[in-house]
Tab-separated table of N, CA and C in Angstrom:
chain	number	residue	atom	x	y	z
F	30	UNK	N	0.757	-1.245	-0.087
F	30	UNK	CA	-0.019	-0.132	-0.007
F	30	UNK	C	0.854	1.403	-0.089
F	31	UNK	N	0.544	2.168	-0.877
F	31	UNK	CA	1.380	3.417	-0.982
F	31	UNK	C	1.075	4.406	0.009
F	32	UNK	N	1.716	5.324	0.236
F	32	UNK	CA	1.482	6.413	1.349
F	32	UNK	C	0.352	7.260	0.790
F	33	UNK	N	0.130	7.314	-0.419
F	33	UNK	CA	-1.245	8.163	-1.011
F	33	UNK	C	-2.424	7.312	-0.551
F	34	UNK	N	-2.318	6.053	-0.725
F	34	UNK	CA	-3.552	5.236	-0.462
F	34	UNK	C	-3.814	5.259	1.035
F	35	UNK	N	-2.620	5.242	1.773
F	35	UNK	CA	-2.956	5.145	3.298
F	35	UNK	C	-3.492	6.609	3.866
F	36	UNK	N	-2.930	7.714	3.129
F	36	UNK	CA	-3.446	8.944	3.477
F	36	UNK	C	-4.983	9.182	2.962
F	37	UNK	N	-5.178	8.645	1.839
F	37	UNK	CA	-6.647	8.823	1.300
F	37	UNK	C	-7.697	7.842	2.265
F	38	UNK	N	-7.079	6.709	2.667
F	38	UNK	CA	-7.821	5.843	3.718
F	38	UNK	C	-8.132	6.616	4.894
F	39	UNK	N	-7.154	7.062	5.360
F	39	UNK	CA	-7.199	7.874	6.745
F	39	UNK	C	-8.148	9.171	6.471
F	40	UNK	N	-7.910	9.837	5.352
F	40	UNK	CA	-9.107	10.962	5.088
F	40	UNK	C	-10.438	10.368	5.210
F	41	UNK	N	-10.656	9.209	4.520
F	41	UNK	CA	-12.124	8.617	4.440
F	41	UNK	C	-12.572	8.484	5.754
F	42	UNK	N	-11.611	7.780	6.558
F	42	UNK	CA	-12.062	7.438	8.065
F	42	UNK	C	-12.311	8.847	8.754
F	43	UNK	N	-11.596	9.578	8.652
F	43	UNK	CA	-11.771	10.964	9.204
F	43	UNK	C	-13.313	11.719	8.755
F	44	UNK	N	-13.387	11.639	7.547
F	44	UNK	CA	-14.636	12.070	7.102
F	44	UNK	C	-15.865	11.491	7.528
F	45	UNK	N	-15.709	9.978	7.614
F	45	UNK	CA	-16.913	9.210	8.229
F	45	UNK	C	-17.148	9.581	9.620
F	46	UNK	N	-16.044	9.664	10.394
F	46	UNK	CA	-16.225	10.262	11.949
F	46	UNK	C	-16.712	11.540	11.912
F	47	UNK	N	-16.466	12.352	10.946
F	47	UNK	CA	-16.990	13.822	10.960
F	47	UNK	C	-18.459	13.745	10.897
F	48	UNK	N	-18.977	12.892	9.831
F	48	UNK	CA	-20.402	12.628	9.629
F	48	UNK	C	-21.101	12.111	10.698
F	49	UNK	N	-20.239	11.137	11.450
F	49	UNK	CA	-21.062	10.393	12.757
F	49	UNK	C	-20.912	11.562	13.723
F	50	UNK	N	-20.110	12.437	14.115
F	50	UNK	CA	-20.113	13.281	14.880
F	50	UNK	C	-21.219	14.424	14.538
F	51	UNK	N	-21.390	14.813	13.402
F	51	UNK	CA	-22.492	15.652	12.990
F	51	UNK	C	-23.811	14.958	13.434
F	52	UNK	N	-24.145	13.757	13.028
F	52	UNK	CA	-25.342	12.999	13.452
F	52	UNK	C	-25.424	12.893	14.942
F	53	UNK	N	-24.428	12.761	15.558
F	53	UNK	CA	-24.607	12.796	17.033
F	53	UNK	C	-25.127	14.202	17.526
F	54	UNK	N	-24.357	15.145	17.110
F	54	UNK	CA	-24.813	16.512	17.340
F	54	UNK	C	-26.146	16.804	16.981
F	55	UNK	N	-26.719	16.347	15.814
F	55	UNK	CA	-27.981	16.440	15.391
F	55	UNK	C	-29.187	15.696	16.165
F	56	UNK	N	-28.701	14.622	16.685
F	56	UNK	CA	-29.655	13.871	17.581
F	56	UNK	C	-29.926	14.550	18.852
F	57	UNK	N	-28.956	15.626	19.291
F	57	UNK	CA	-29.332	16.302	20.513
F	57	UNK	C	-30.072	17.706	20.011
F	58	UNK	N	-29.688	18.186	18.905
F	58	UNK	CA	-30.265	19.532	18.433
F	58	UNK	C	-31.676	19.329	17.980
F	59	UNK	N	-32.072	18.038	17.735
F	59	UNK	CA	-33.474	18.005	17.073
F	59	UNK	C	-34.374	18.013	18.377
F	60	UNK	N	-33.919	17.947	19.649
F	60	UNK	CA	-34.675	18.004	20.782
F	60	UNK	C	-35.216	19.415	20.916
F	61	UNK	N	-34.689	20.236	20.297
F	61	UNK	CA	-35.227	21.746	20.369
F	61	UNK	C	-36.141	21.842	19.272
F	62	UNK	N	-36.541	21.124	18.324
F	62	UNK	CA	-37.424	21.490	17.289
F	62	UNK	C	-38.683	21.768	17.565
F	63	UNK	N	-39.232	21.511	18.900
F	63	UNK	CA	-40.511	21.853	19.333
F	63	UNK	C	-40.422	23.350	19.453
F	64	UNK	N	-39.235	23.924	20.002
F	64	UNK	CA	-39.210	25.342	20.229
F	64	UNK	C	-38.903	26.099	18.892
F	65	UNK	N	-38.600	25.370	17.840
F	65	UNK	CA	-38.209	26.339	16.743
F	65	UNK	C	-39.347	26.367	15.849
F	66	UNK	N	-40.151	25.332	15.456
F	66	UNK	CA	-41.242	25.321	14.543
F	66	UNK	C	-42.609	25.863	15.405
F	67	UNK	N	-43.109	26.805	14.592
F	67	UNK	CA	-44.235	27.565	15.300
F	67	UNK	C	-45.607	27.269	14.535
F	68	UNK	N	-45.577	26.389	13.567
F	68	UNK	CA	-46.623	26.104	12.859
F	68	UNK	C	-47.527	25.315	13.558
F	69	UNK	N	-48.920	25.153	13.260
F	69	UNK	CA	-49.801	24.299	13.807
F	69	UNK	C	-50.329	22.951	12.894
F	70	UNK	N	-50.394	22.024	13.203
F	70	UNK	CA	-50.953	20.945	12.237
F	70	UNK	C	-52.467	20.640	12.574
F	71	UNK	N	-53.153	20.228	11.656
F	71	UNK	CA	-54.628	20.166	11.572
F	71	UNK	C	-54.756	18.754	12.444
F	72	UNK	N	-53.984	17.791	12.145
F	72	UNK	CA	-54.119	16.500	12.925
F	72	UNK	C	-52.691	16.299	13.792
F	73	UNK	N	-52.919	16.268	15.125
F	73	UNK	CA	-51.774	16.135	16.080
F	73	UNK	C	-51.742	14.737	16.625
F	74	UNK	N	-52.485	13.930	16.059
F	74	UNK	CA	-52.554	12.288	16.313
F	74	UNK	C	-52.661	12.098	17.864
F	75	UNK	N	-53.691	12.773	18.489
F	75	UNK	CA	-54.124	12.748	19.876
F	75	UNK	C	-53.616	13.670	20.765
F	76	UNK	N	-52.527	14.354	20.371
F	76	UNK	CA	-51.942	15.429	21.139
F	76	UNK	C	-52.648	16.758	21.055
F	77	UNK	N	-52.601	17.509	22.223
F	77	UNK	CA	-53.315	18.652	22.349
F	77	UNK	C	-52.779	19.928	21.496
F	78	UNK	N	-51.305	19.806	21.437
F	78	UNK	CA	-50.756	20.926	20.588
F	78	UNK	C	-49.782	20.340	19.673
F	79	UNK	N	-49.534	20.935	18.775
F	79	UNK	CA	-48.469	20.596	17.604
F	79	UNK	C	-47.160	20.612	18.349
F	80	UNK	N	-46.846	21.363	19.053
F	80	UNK	CA	-45.540	21.520	19.758
F	80	UNK	C	-45.127	20.230	20.664
F	81	UNK	N	-46.277	19.681	21.294
F	81	UNK	CA	-46.044	18.611	22.135
F	81	UNK	C	-45.876	17.301	21.191
F	82	UNK	N	-46.584	17.206	19.996
F	82	UNK	CA	-46.458	16.122	19.131
F	82	UNK	C	-45.040	16.324	18.616
F	83	UNK	N	-44.492	17.397	18.207
F	83	UNK	CA	-43.069	17.479	17.574
F	83	UNK	C	-42.195	17.119	18.734
F	84	UNK	N	-42.398	17.418	19.872
F	84	UNK	CA	-41.537	17.181	20.997
F	84	UNK	C	-41.409	15.600	21.189
F	85	UNK	N	-42.587	14.841	21.069
F	85	UNK	CA	-42.668	13.531	21.354
F	85	UNK	C	-41.971	12.793	20.297
F	86	UNK	N	-42.106	13.273	18.962
F	86	UNK	CA	-41.291	12.623	17.804
F	86	UNK	C	-39.910	12.918	18.095
F	87	UNK	N	-39.501	14.170	18.452
F	87	UNK	CA	-38.081	14.211	18.457
F	87	UNK	C	-37.405	13.430	19.751
F	88	UNK	N	-38.191	13.237	20.781
F	88	UNK	CA	-37.732	12.551	21.692
F	88	UNK	C	-37.569	10.976	21.493
F	89	UNK	N	-38.316	10.682	20.632
F	89	UNK	CA	-38.175	9.266	19.880
F	89	UNK	C	-37.089	9.016	18.798
F	90	UNK	N	-37.142	10.009	18.106
F	90	UNK	CA	-36.038	9.843	17.003
F	90	UNK	C	-34.636	10.082	17.483
F	91	UNK	N	-34.566	10.953	18.410
F	91	UNK	CA	-33.010	11.339	18.967
F	91	UNK	C	-32.271	10.168	19.239
F	92	UNK	N	-32.767	9.312	20.017
F	92	UNK	CA	-31.869	7.976	20.513
F	92	UNK	C	-31.670	7.154	19.364
F	93	UNK	N	-32.497	7.109	18.346
F	93	UNK	CA	-32.329	6.297	17.157
F	93	UNK	C	-31.264	6.829	16.294
F	94	UNK	N	-31.333	8.133	16.283
F	94	UNK	CA	-30.271	8.945	15.360
F	94	UNK	C	-28.925	8.764	16.041
F	95	UNK	N	-28.971	8.897	17.400
F	95	UNK	CA	-27.695	8.579	17.999
F	95	UNK	C	-27.122	7.204	17.905
F	96	UNK	N	-28.033	6.198	17.850
F	96	UNK	CA	-27.509	4.735	17.678
F	96	UNK	C	-27.086	4.662	16.140
F	97	UNK	N	-27.555	5.276	15.384
F	97	UNK	CA	-27.284	5.159	13.987
F	97	UNK	C	-25.882	5.934	13.801
F	98	UNK	N	-25.785	7.104	14.538
F	98	UNK	CA	-24.412	7.787	14.386
F	98	UNK	C	-23.328	6.991	15.053
F	99	UNK	N	-23.499	6.136	15.949
F	99	UNK	CA	-22.503	5.369	16.688
F	99	UNK	C	-21.923	4.490	15.707
F	100	UNK	N	-22.559	4.032	14.678
F	100	UNK	CA	-21.954	3.174	13.679
F	100	UNK	C	-20.820	3.944	13.035
F	101	UNK	N	-20.703	5.009	12.782
F	101	UNK	CA	-19.577	5.934	12.021
F	101	UNK	C	-18.793	6.198	12.874
F	102	UNK	N	-18.613	5.665	14.247
F	102	UNK	CA	-17.574	5.890	15.160
F	102	UNK	C	-17.180	7.404	15.326
F	103	UNK	N	-18.011	8.127	15.758
F	103	UNK	CA	-18.016	9.586	15.686
F	103	UNK	C	-16.776	9.911	16.965
F	104	UNK	N	-16.430	11.207	16.948
F	104	UNK	CA	-15.497	11.533	17.981
F	104	UNK	C	-16.147	11.481	19.321
F	105	UNK	N	-15.488	11.061	20.358
F	105	UNK	CA	-16.320	11.119	21.597
F	105	UNK	C	-16.698	12.352	22.256
F	106	UNK	N	-15.937	13.232	21.982
F	106	UNK	CA	-16.433	14.745	22.455
F	106	UNK	C	-17.633	15.043	21.980
F	107	UNK	N	-18.253	14.471	20.840
F	107	UNK	CA	-19.426	14.985	20.123
F	107	UNK	C	-20.582	14.346	21.019
F	108	UNK	N	-20.297	13.540	21.841
F	108	UNK	CA	-21.508	13.042	22.556
F	108	UNK	C	-21.937	13.968	23.813
F	109	UNK	N	-21.015	14.830	24.071
F	109	UNK	CA	-21.412	15.961	25.056
F	109	UNK	C	-22.542	16.867	24.653
F	110	UNK	N	-22.724	17.009	23.501
F	110	UNK	CA	-23.940	17.734	22.720
F	110	UNK	C	-25.365	17.217	23.282
F	111	UNK	N	-25.493	16.095	22.883
F	111	UNK	CA	-26.936	15.331	23.400
F	111	UNK	C	-26.850	15.264	24.939
F	112	UNK	N	-25.614	14.909	25.484
F	112	UNK	CA	-25.722	14.916	26.991
F	112	UNK	C	-26.253	16.283	27.435
F	113	UNK	N	-25.557	17.303	27.057
F	113	UNK	CA	-26.118	18.677	27.328
F	113	UNK	C	-27.415	19.036	27.162
F	114	UNK	N	-27.988	18.733	26.156
F	114	UNK	CA	-29.233	18.940	25.704
F	114	UNK	C	-30.272	18.163	26.409
F	115	UNK	N	-30.032	16.741	26.710
F	115	UNK	CA	-30.932	15.824	27.371
F	115	UNK	C	-30.903	16.436	28.822
F	116	UNK	N	-29.839	16.959	29.354
F	116	UNK	CA	-29.763	17.647	30.815
F	116	UNK	C	-30.751	18.675	30.792
F	117	UNK	N	-30.788	19.562	29.840
F	117	UNK	CA	-31.715	20.709	29.751
F	117	UNK	C	-33.105	20.145	29.599
F	118	UNK	N	-33.315	19.066	28.983
F	118	UNK	CA	-34.694	18.610	28.779
F	118	UNK	C	-35.149	17.988	30.066
F	119	UNK	N	-34.171	17.240	30.716
F	119	UNK	CA	-34.565	16.815	32.083
F	119	UNK	C	-34.922	17.762	33.042
F	120	UNK	N	-34.215	19.043	33.117
F	120	UNK	CA	-34.380	20.211	33.846
F	120	UNK	C	-35.816	20.504	33.520
F	121	UNK	N	-36.160	20.771	32.466
F	121	UNK	CA	-37.324	21.199	31.950
F	121	UNK	C	-38.513	20.477	32.230
F	122	UNK	N	-38.324	19.106	32.396
F	122	UNK	CA	-39.394	18.310	32.864
F	122	UNK	C	-39.994	18.672	34.179
F	123	UNK	N	-38.930	19.014	35.081
F	123	UNK	CA	-39.278	19.337	36.401
F	123	UNK	C	-39.500	20.883	36.626
F	124	UNK	N	-38.972	21.690	35.628
F	124	UNK	CA	-39.122	22.905	35.972
F	124	UNK	C	-39.522	23.587	34.506
F	125	UNK	N	-40.847	23.432	34.027
F	125	UNK	CA	-41.130	23.805	32.598
F	125	UNK	C	-41.250	25.186	32.628
F	126	UNK	N	-41.328	25.897	33.526
F	126	UNK	CA	-41.319	27.504	33.286
F	126	UNK	C	-40.141	28.116	33.210
F	127	UNK	N	-38.905	27.360	33.289
F	127	UNK	CA	-37.653	28.139	33.190
F	127	UNK	C	-37.281	28.261	31.678
F	128	UNK	N	-36.688	29.592	31.409
F	128	UNK	CA	-36.380	29.870	30.098
F	128	UNK	C	-34.956	29.226	29.730
F	129	UNK	N	-34.717	29.421	28.403
F	129	UNK	CA	-33.439	28.857	27.972
F	129	UNK	C	-32.210	29.652	28.486
F	130	UNK	N	-32.365	31.027	28.884
F	130	UNK	CA	-31.378	31.785	29.201
F	130	UNK	C	-31.149	31.781	30.590
F	131	UNK	N	-31.667	30.795	31.541
F	131	UNK	CA	-31.680	30.733	32.771
F	131	UNK	C	-30.139	30.109	32.994
F	132	UNK	N	-29.531	30.866	34.024
F	132	UNK	CA	-28.134	30.407	34.377
F	132	UNK	C	-27.977	29.120	35.228
F	133	UNK	N	-29.014	28.992	36.021
F	133	UNK	CA	-28.903	27.683	36.716
F	133	UNK	C	-29.187	26.504	35.762
F	134	UNK	N	-29.991	26.643	34.602
F	134	UNK	CA	-30.311	25.676	33.684
F	134	UNK	C	-28.858	25.249	33.036
F	135	UNK	N	-28.267	26.228	32.607
F	135	UNK	CA	-26.817	25.988	31.949
F	135	UNK	C	-25.765	25.464	32.776
F	136	UNK	N	-25.801	25.916	34.122
F	136	UNK	CA	-24.817	25.308	35.166
F	136	UNK	C	-25.225	24.051	35.411
F	137	UNK	N	-26.518	23.671	35.599
F	137	UNK	CA	-26.921	22.082	35.681
F	137	UNK	C	-26.440	21.152	34.404
F	138	UNK	N	-26.698	21.909	33.375
F	138	UNK	CA	-26.359	21.009	32.038
F	138	UNK	C	-24.800	20.897	32.067
F	139	UNK	N	-23.954	21.947	32.212
F	139	UNK	CA	-22.584	21.793	32.170
F	139	UNK	C	-22.150	20.833	33.340
F	140	UNK	N	-22.769	20.925	34.540
F	140	UNK	CA	-22.435	19.937	35.530
F	140	UNK	C	-22.776	18.521	35.202
F	141	UNK	N	-23.806	18.440	34.348
F	141	UNK	CA	-24.178	17.090	34.008
F	141	UNK	C	-23.107	16.526	32.897
F	142	UNK	N	-22.517	17.374	32.080
F	142	UNK	CA	-21.751	16.918	30.970
F	142	UNK	C	-20.342	16.513	31.837
F	143	UNK	N	-19.923	17.416	32.948
F	143	UNK	CA	-18.742	16.954	33.779
F	143	UNK	C	-18.970	15.619	34.549
F	144	UNK	N	-20.172	15.514	35.001
F	144	UNK	CA	-20.320	14.064	35.663
F	144	UNK	C	-20.391	12.882	34.644
F	145	UNK	N	-20.881	13.200	33.352
F	145	UNK	CA	-20.778	12.309	32.280
F	145	UNK	C	-19.486	11.936	32.000
F	146	UNK	N	-18.559	12.951	31.746
F	146	UNK	CA	-17.137	12.776	31.401
F	146	UNK	C	-16.467	11.773	32.679
F	147	UNK	N	-16.664	12.334	33.757
F	147	UNK	CA	-16.263	11.686	34.868
F	147	UNK	C	-16.736	10.033	35.021
F	148	UNK	N	-17.982	9.957	34.667
F	148	UNK	CA	-18.431	8.427	34.744
F	148	UNK	C	-17.712	7.751	33.712
F	149	UNK	N	-17.375	8.252	32.473
F	149	UNK	CA	-16.620	7.526	31.450
F	149	UNK	C	-15.333	7.203	31.696
F	150	UNK	N	-14.782	8.344	32.388
F	150	UNK	CA	-13.443	8.184	32.856
F	150	UNK	C	-13.269	6.958	33.875
F	151	UNK	N	-14.085	7.037	34.920
F	151	UNK	CA	-14.142	5.774	35.880
F	151	UNK	C	-14.379	4.625	35.244
F	152	UNK	N	-15.148	4.503	34.213
F	152	UNK	CA	-15.479	3.111	33.626
F	152	UNK	C	-14.242	2.639	32.805
F	153	UNK	N	-13.524	3.647	32.016
F	153	UNK	CA	-12.236	3.381	31.315
F	153	UNK	C	-11.195	2.952	32.433
F	154	UNK	N	-11.166	3.519	33.489
F	154	UNK	CA	-10.090	3.168	34.554
F	154	UNK	C	-10.466	1.901	35.161
F	155	UNK	N	-11.649	1.421	35.426
F	155	UNK	CA	-11.943	0.132	35.980
F	155	UNK	C	-11.712	-1.017	34.963
F	156	UNK	N	-12.038	-0.631	33.611
F	156	UNK	CA	-11.722	-1.553	32.563
F	156	UNK	C	-10.339	-1.762	32.370
F	157	UNK	N	-9.526	-0.686	32.519
F	157	UNK	CA	-8.065	-0.939	32.369
F	157	UNK	C	-7.352	-1.641	33.531
F	158	UNK	N	-8.057	-1.561	34.756
F	158	UNK	CA	-7.597	-2.382	35.814
F	158	UNK	C	-8.030	-3.894	35.644
F	159	UNK	N	-9.098	-3.905	35.154
F	159	UNK	CA	-9.554	-5.501	34.803
F	159	UNK	C	-8.573	-6.028	33.834
F	160	UNK	N	-8.207	-5.341	32.713
F	160	UNK	CA	-7.397	-5.913	31.648
F	160	UNK	C	-6.108	-6.194	32.226
F	161	UNK	N	-5.541	-5.161	33.027
F	161	UNK	CA	-4.257	-5.439	33.750
F	161	UNK	C	-4.170	-6.592	34.564
F	162	UNK	N	-5.385	-6.802	35.207
F	162	UNK	CA	-5.407	-8.069	36.242
F	162	UNK	C	-5.458	-9.316	35.473
F	163	UNK	N	-6.137	-9.279	34.209
F	163	UNK	CA	-6.205	-10.397	33.359
F	163	UNK	C	-4.992	-10.831	32.858
F	164	UNK	N	-4.157	-9.705	32.317
F	164	UNK	CA	-2.699	-9.987	31.887
F	164	UNK	C	-1.806	-10.539	32.897
F	165	UNK	N	-1.929	-10.086	34.062
F	165	UNK	CA	-1.190	-10.643	35.190
F	165	UNK	C	-1.606	-12.003	35.421
F	166	UNK	N	-2.814	-12.387	35.368
F	166	UNK	CA	-3.196	-13.803	35.636
F	166	UNK	C	-2.724	-14.708	34.446
F	167	UNK	N	-2.761	-14.134	33.291
F	167	UNK	CA	-2.251	-15.078	32.081
F	167	UNK	C	-0.767	-15.332	32.281
F	168	UNK	N	-0.001	-14.170	32.593
F	168	UNK	CA	1.596	-14.396	32.872
F	168	UNK	C	1.709	-15.427	33.934
F	169	UNK	N	0.970	-15.198	35.008
F	169	UNK	CA	1.156	-16.240	36.024
F	169	UNK	C	0.860	-17.619	35.610
F	170	UNK	N	-0.345	-17.831	34.836
F	170	UNK	CA	-0.453	-19.135	34.260
F	170	UNK	C	0.853	-19.744	33.470
F	171	UNK	N	1.317	-18.832	32.654
F	171	UNK	CA	2.197	-19.258	31.718
F	171	UNK	C	3.571	-19.550	32.544
F	172	UNK	N	3.793	-18.807	33.577
F	172	UNK	CA	4.999	-19.097	34.481
F	172	UNK	C	4.746	-20.454	35.241
F	173	UNK	N	3.519	-20.611	35.740
F	173	UNK	CA	3.336	-21.908	36.279
F	173	UNK	C	3.462	-23.169	35.327
F	174	UNK	N	2.905	-23.028	34.326
F	174	UNK	CA	2.995	-24.083	33.136
F	174	UNK	C	4.322	-24.368	32.866
F	175	UNK	N	5.320	-23.315	32.776
F	175	UNK	CA	6.664	-23.410	32.489
F	175	UNK	C	7.480	-24.072	33.684
F	176	UNK	N	7.099	-23.631	34.856
F	176	UNK	CA	7.685	-24.275	36.084
F	176	UNK	C	7.427	-25.897	36.076
F	177	UNK	N	5.907	-26.020	35.803
F	177	UNK	CA	5.550	-27.410	36.046
F	177	UNK	C	6.275	-28.427	34.708
F	178	UNK	N	6.447	-27.749	33.633
F	178	UNK	CA	6.966	-28.386	32.674
F	178	UNK	C	8.596	-28.793	32.976
F	179	UNK	N	9.278	-27.716	33.474
F	179	UNK	CA	10.652	-28.055	34.039
F	179	UNK	C	10.658	-29.106	35.099
F	180	UNK	N	9.780	-29.145	36.019
F	180	UNK	CA	9.749	-30.176	37.103
F	180	UNK	C	9.548	-31.475	36.432
F	181	UNK	N	8.615	-31.461	35.579
F	181	UNK	CA	8.358	-32.826	34.749
F	181	UNK	C	9.557	-33.396	34.080
F	182	UNK	N	10.362	-32.514	33.494
F	182	UNK	CA	11.505	-32.864	32.891
F	182	UNK	C	12.547	-33.462	33.858
F	183	UNK	N	12.568	-32.692	34.922
F	183	UNK	CA	13.609	-32.966	36.002
F	183	UNK	C	13.298	-34.421	36.531
F	184	UNK	N	11.923	-34.581	36.746
F	184	UNK	CA	11.576	-35.810	37.383
F	184	UNK	C	11.788	-37.070	36.333
F	185	UNK	N	11.428	-36.770	35.065
F	185	UNK	CA	11.520	-37.794	33.989
F	185	UNK	C	13.126	-38.107	33.897
F	186	UNK	N	13.857	-37.208	33.973
F	186	UNK	CA	15.327	-37.410	33.727
F	186	UNK	C	15.950	-38.366	34.783
F	187	UNK	N	15.429	-38.094	35.956
F	187	UNK	CA	16.066	-38.972	37.326
F	187	UNK	C	15.283	-40.139	37.391
């Protein structure tokens, strides 16, 4: 494989990751679609208002879009966008009268992002410790097997 082919392949991977990151961000941003669209539908499929209908659809499509985006191996930092917006959505469930420019709302959302990053960090560390322990156990098994083989040879020689 030539250097040009390697670079082209790397560029393609980066492009796919960027598309995945865009889809991850979009999965979070569509959660605000009920705030952006001001039109009213004639048929709201049983919902009282069109905005509620759009909100429910966006809540359903967002995780599906997030799962689809994960196939493209997006940059991990892009996941902070939906986490931030989901935190805002959760805040609004309990405080629906809070406006988007509320400082406590954004403080909570940023704190949720930090908590999410910390949780992911702890999970990676735990997995790292688990892998380290498995490697040590495997090395121990290899050493034990070598020792047993040496002892067998010494016993058979005598």
